[in-house]
Amino acid sequence: MKRSIVTGGGNNDKKFKAQPPPKNNYRGGGDDEEDDEFEEDDDEDEGDEFGEEEDEDDIDVENIIASDSMDIDIQDDGSQQLFLWSRKPVQDLVPHKKPLIFQQLEVDYTEIKEPVPGMPGPKVGPLPAIRLFGVTKEGNSVLCKVHGFLPYFFISCPPGFTEADCKSLKHDLNESMKMSSNQSNEKDIENIVVSIDIEKKKSIMGYNPNPLSDFIRITLILPKFVTRCREIFESGRHHFTIPGQPFRQYQTYESNILFALRFLIDKGITGCSWIELPANTYKLSETPVSTCQIEVDTSLETIISLSDDDSPAPYRILSFDIECAGRKGVFPEPEKDPVIQISNIVKNNGDAEPFIKNIFTLKGCSSIVGAHVIPHKREEDLLREWRKFVIKVDPDVIIGYNIVNFDIPYLISRARQLKIPEFALLGRIKTTISKIKSTRFSSSNLGTRESKEISMPGRTQFDLMQAIQRDHKLTSYSLNNVSAHFLKEQKEDVHFSIISDLQNGTDDDRRRLAVYCIKDAVLPMRLLDKLMILINYTEMARVTGVPLSYLLGRGEGIKVLSQLYRKAMVENFLIPTYKVTGKGEKFQGAIVIEPTPGFYDTPIATLDFTSLYPSIMMAHNLCYSTLLSAEEAKKLPPEIYTTTPFGDHFIKSDTKKGLLPRILEELLSARKKAKDELKNEKDPFKRAVLDGRQLALKISANSVYGFTGARVGKLPCLEISRSVTSFGREMLDKTKKIVEERYTIANGYKHDAVIIYGDTDSVMVKFGVKTVAEAMEMGRDAAKFVTTTFIRPINLDFEKVYYPYLLMAKKKYAGLYWTKPDIHDRMDVKGLEMVRRDTCLLVRNVVSTILKKILIEKDLKSAEEYTKSVISDLLQNRLDLSMLVITKALSKTQYKGKVIHNELARKMRARDPATAPNLGDRVPYVVIQGSKGAPIYEKAEDPLYALEHNILLDCQYYLDKQLKAPLIRIFKPIMSNPDLIFHGEHTRTIAQSTLSDNNKGFFGTLKKKKVCMNCPKELTDTESTTCINCQHKEASLYQTSLEKVTSLETKFSEAWTQCQRCSGSLHQPVLCSNRDCPIFYMRTKVQLDLIEAKKTLNRFNVEW
Amino acid sequence: MFEARLLQASLLKKILESIKDLVESANFDCSPEGISLQAMDGTHVTLINLVLRNEGFETYNCDRSLSLGLSLVSLSKILKCAGNDDTLTIRARDNESDTVTFVFESPKNDRVSDFEIKLIDIKNEQYSIRKSDYSAVIKMPSAELQRICRDLSIIGEIVTISANKEGVKFSVSGDSGSGNITIKPTSDSDVPAEQATVIESKEPVVLNFALKFLSNFTKATPLSPMVTLSMSEGIPVVVEYKIDDLGFLGFFLAPKIE
């Protein structure tokens, strides 16, 4: 091991200065002294490690030395980089004098063999220990092991069971647990059942006016025993009887909650909150098991949650991307294809710029401005060094694009293939190997998704692709498309089939690849910032109380459940564990007031129920704990309960206020508070946090309804959800009635008000007034009046005026959105092809342009003209191909019948397996002309192929199947005969199939006839442009031809420079084949058009 | 001014029958020499080549070349209005005109109908088709080819045509089985020369074609009792129907490669 002192460099050199040689060995951030001996514990002396009297200067040097020990294989310039990687050393950690405060990001638990002395809980192991991973304000990584927390659940107490019976139950249950065990090591555990207690509780299900009753609380030694113990009580399979009781099955309570979440709930800790360990309540671990800088043991009793502190810690975010050299035609497989590059971007949360930007390459690579290139000769070294890098940098959050399903599993599998066992030690626990697990995640909202789960204790994996898929509806989730959509930036796409060629090329070729690879790591980081994903998710974690990693990996239900448990605990309610069957009758959802389609050139006021479903639940006190059965209701005086329109009964809030209404109240008032604070806050970062919070609160409040209606959820209660929707329907009808009855000429108003449309929580009212200001006035008045007829907190709010308003069908409308009387805010479009993803760009563009013309310019004539011109361009093959590309995801290998994109994928595979789409890819296609009556799947073609072979698209298909329906829908309320748009003069000029010069195929022997440029007459050998009859037109034909060439040339060079800029190089050919990029298609098409146009021009044979 | 008069309107009707399913619209290029039509289908598999020479028309008047772009669907609908023995006159004003007029007159001159069709401006290219030297030229009754195509399309989608001096074999195989039909040169001297099957073969040829297209071509059978198939390795087959005194209708079909 060589020891050298290095001087700092880069932007961090203020922090690390050259220092005198070290005296002691000191643990730096994430340092992992000897990589080969990963199983061995770090047996340094505690006192030295966090010595309080240590001179600060020495600490720095030690850190450098520690990092230096790693650069054996790395070139000399790497060492400078290496110590920039580590975290700042720990300062000022004095367990018996000062508290330890940190923000926790990850929570899990582990089993420890022996109890830690001085900690609460059983005195013999094995025991569970909760692990909180986090970061201090100074940016030091922390592992806090909390001892003394044990899993437990409840069963209802049978009559006659008393304190005295607890002991024998404990004994019997313990025996039964041991009996049912089939693992030998469990037999050694003396007490699986730790204790049996009787507690005063109440079930949350159904209204129960009685005082609290007895429940038996069963505490077990390890979380893994809970399920089996629950089985013993629930199934009756083990014929277990409680001493002195007849045999029966028992309902269990709170027996299926995740152990780590149970801990957070019991201690009142929310996700991503700050934790304080007061002075003298924690101690440094004697034998650290993690690579965290600070590792402490503490007791369950003394840990404090600082829930008020909402500042984010400077946690480290690593964004990375890998490149693999695939073989032709197959998607890279870790068993065969090497990893050739890994790019990394590391940033501290809250900083504007990353402080590490580097790339690990296989073989040499030319230098890249602004990034550190670290070349390796062997792939094994590349992987080993990268892992050292990760451990050294010690990221709290790992992000990237599709890393969970591709990059991380690939790296781990590849390392296994290359026999690098230590590679999988990517987490913070020194001995825990990261494993890949396949999971299926289904939700009604997102559909079924197969994904992988990688265990990596202490580091939160945050896959941007999953986050964006969850939160946004896009046509394609490729990084190209996502970044084009959010960052307005196209990126070069190097198809994986040419990666190998680049890798086998020169240093410069690999540099190109590296630039591309780095971009793929930069973009996720930028997306994270731009969409404020981490901030919003952190706030969501705080609001709902679940750890950050649950938000992406699990469904919506866990968030509501976490809140419900928290509230229930305070009230001594118990939540029963139900076996969910997924069955249950369907009930009618939201209601729509039938729209009266038309183009409204008068202001339309929109009245909305604010937070409709939450407010219904609050107003009518709908909750698990207020539900009455029909029989119970009969016994009660009718004035103390509500009968919902569906016929269910709930007790009113003055008798007993429900839990859900209270949760909702808190969420909504917290949201109001956050919104108020947001108004006054100036600091952009704090604003982002507040905005994220109010959003999280809103989503949470709305998801409560869904939770009660989720038939496969944890605690479904259809009585609640169907009552909510039935109230919603009733309210909408009532609003319509009131408004139409009150605002009439008979009542002294100028016009009769009409409700032209209503959906779920909003009604559109045509008051008949002429100006936006008047409509607003009346809208406010109506909202106020209608609100008084409903129970608080149901609130009808006047929100906006649409003027003009184009109502096409239910959930399909467009209008200008006014909140102020003087100027409109924006154009609002709902349910039109503009926002749908299964249409081509042309439809979206045309629809949005037409709407702009109709609504903003109020020029119907020009909208019509524009539409005709587009149709004419379409028929003459003058449109950009990118406009006509339709994409569909290839989501399964077997389709029933012949499906367009699957057939095309098959066709492409036969042509060239290297570039054909694979499972999971979105397949772009265009529809080409085929023989008459040919099914559509035969007419689908790869856009690029169609372009290169000059295959004519099926204009009629685009016209009839793509454009027609949406356009007719728009024009129908405006024009008497919208069909005219699709016929008439502008459809009379069309392009016909011709052979392109680069692909004549079998007709290669055919020669183009030289015909006159003005008429179809064939030319004689002496004539080159026109026949004698048309000679007078030659000059003007030349002009047109020249103009065409010039304009195409300009267009092409524009497209080309754009591509060069995107690929970051001005003197190399553009390799990109990004099929999501409109410029790519444009460039190719213009190129072909230009060749044709030049040929025409050349016929003039003009000599200067 | 363009005007052409054809004694039998049904002739154009028959032509249309065979091409309207291959292309949706096409240019009728009218020149002093006659009317020609070239059109390629959207998939670039077949090319239609129609030539109607001026001398075959009853009267033909064209002083300046012009293209009549027509929707074949509309045209065939209009031709349906013509009686079987009607004469047809096509009339167009000049190059700038945007309509063409079709006039049908009954043989007894007691019924005259005229239709005006709007023209479409079709951007296409024309190809000069050279007479090439084919390895095999088969002349056979057109009804025979039609029958072969009809019979074989029951079995499969791709037909293999192998020709040599002894005969021409059409073979098809499909999921349910396979079938072959072989045609031999006529040896019976009783058969008049113009109805005899003749095979001129320089060297053996084997080519595969999509039956769908061949069947479509045979819709032109009413035009002529005989059809000629000209084949060479690696280039499109030409299926040509002579139209008496007037010209011919040829179809080029690219072979299928495995």
XYZ file of C-alpha atoms in Angstrom, chain A residues 876 928-932 934 938 949-952 954 956 985 987-996 999 1002-1003 1005-1011 1014-1018 1029 1032-1033 1092, chain B residues 20-21 25-26 29 38-47 63-67 95-96 118-130 212-213 234-236 252 254-255 257:
88
model
C -49.140 15.563 -51.379
C -48.090 2.879 -45.726
C -50.138 2.282 -48.822
C -50.889 -1.331 -49.401
C -53.003 -3.296 -51.717
C -56.678 -2.672 -51.460
C -55.088 -5.145 -46.859
C -49.811 -5.370 -43.082
C -37.295 3.514 -49.490
C -39.532 6.378 -50.420
C -42.641 4.407 -49.621
C -45.754 6.461 -49.796
C -51.511 5.852 -46.708
C -56.388 8.148 -46.642
C -60.526 21.279 -54.165
C -57.923 17.182 -51.785
C -57.453 17.059 -55.526
C -53.692 17.186 -55.683
C -52.020 14.041 -54.490
C -48.645 12.391 -54.612
C -48.193 8.992 -56.086
C -45.846 6.210 -55.412
C -42.547 6.568 -57.182
C -39.291 4.734 -57.068
C -36.514 6.355 -55.159
C -33.801 1.667 -53.927
C -36.664 -5.237 -58.960
C -37.646 -2.336 -61.056
C -34.079 -1.849 -64.958
C -36.700 0.807 -65.440
C -35.511 4.175 -66.540
C -37.291 7.312 -65.719
C -38.742 8.830 -68.804
C -37.576 12.320 -69.469
C -40.762 14.296 -69.630
C -44.739 21.388 -67.545
C -46.699 18.768 -69.446
C -46.475 14.981 -69.782
C -44.841 15.035 -73.162
C -41.767 12.906 -73.513
C -44.767 23.884 -76.549
C -42.039 29.935 -72.648
C -42.368 28.615 -69.107
C -34.386 14.888 -55.879
C -58.763 -0.318 -59.914
C -57.873 -2.653 -57.074
C -55.778 6.926 -58.804
C -53.664 7.311 -61.875
C -51.248 10.627 -70.165
C -48.314 3.999 -65.815
C -48.896 3.432 -62.151
C -47.146 1.650 -59.382
C -48.925 0.254 -56.362
C -48.102 1.589 -52.911
C -45.877 -1.306 -51.987
C -43.749 -1.037 -55.140
C -44.488 -4.580 -56.111
C -46.342 -4.072 -59.324
C -46.333 -1.603 -62.157
C -52.499 18.557 -80.320
C -50.806 19.035 -77.003
C -49.846 16.469 -74.386
C -51.852 16.495 -71.201
C -52.337 14.369 -68.111
C -53.951 21.385 -70.028
C -55.344 23.904 -67.548
C -63.048 16.368 -61.543
C -59.388 15.853 -62.182
C -56.807 15.162 -59.575
C -53.332 16.570 -59.829
C -51.131 13.541 -59.364
C -47.417 13.936 -58.929
C -45.767 10.904 -60.374
C -42.998 9.792 -62.636
C -43.006 7.946 -65.899
C -40.666 5.206 -66.886
C -39.477 4.172 -70.265
C -39.897 0.456 -70.575
C -37.418 -1.179 -72.867
C -52.841 -12.304 -54.891
C -51.395 -9.977 -57.492
C -34.266 -11.682 -60.832
C -36.461 -9.243 -62.709
C -40.197 -8.696 -62.704
C -45.027 -6.013 -64.054
C -41.654 -8.231 -58.763
C -40.702 -11.749 -57.718
C -37.520 -13.606 -52.484
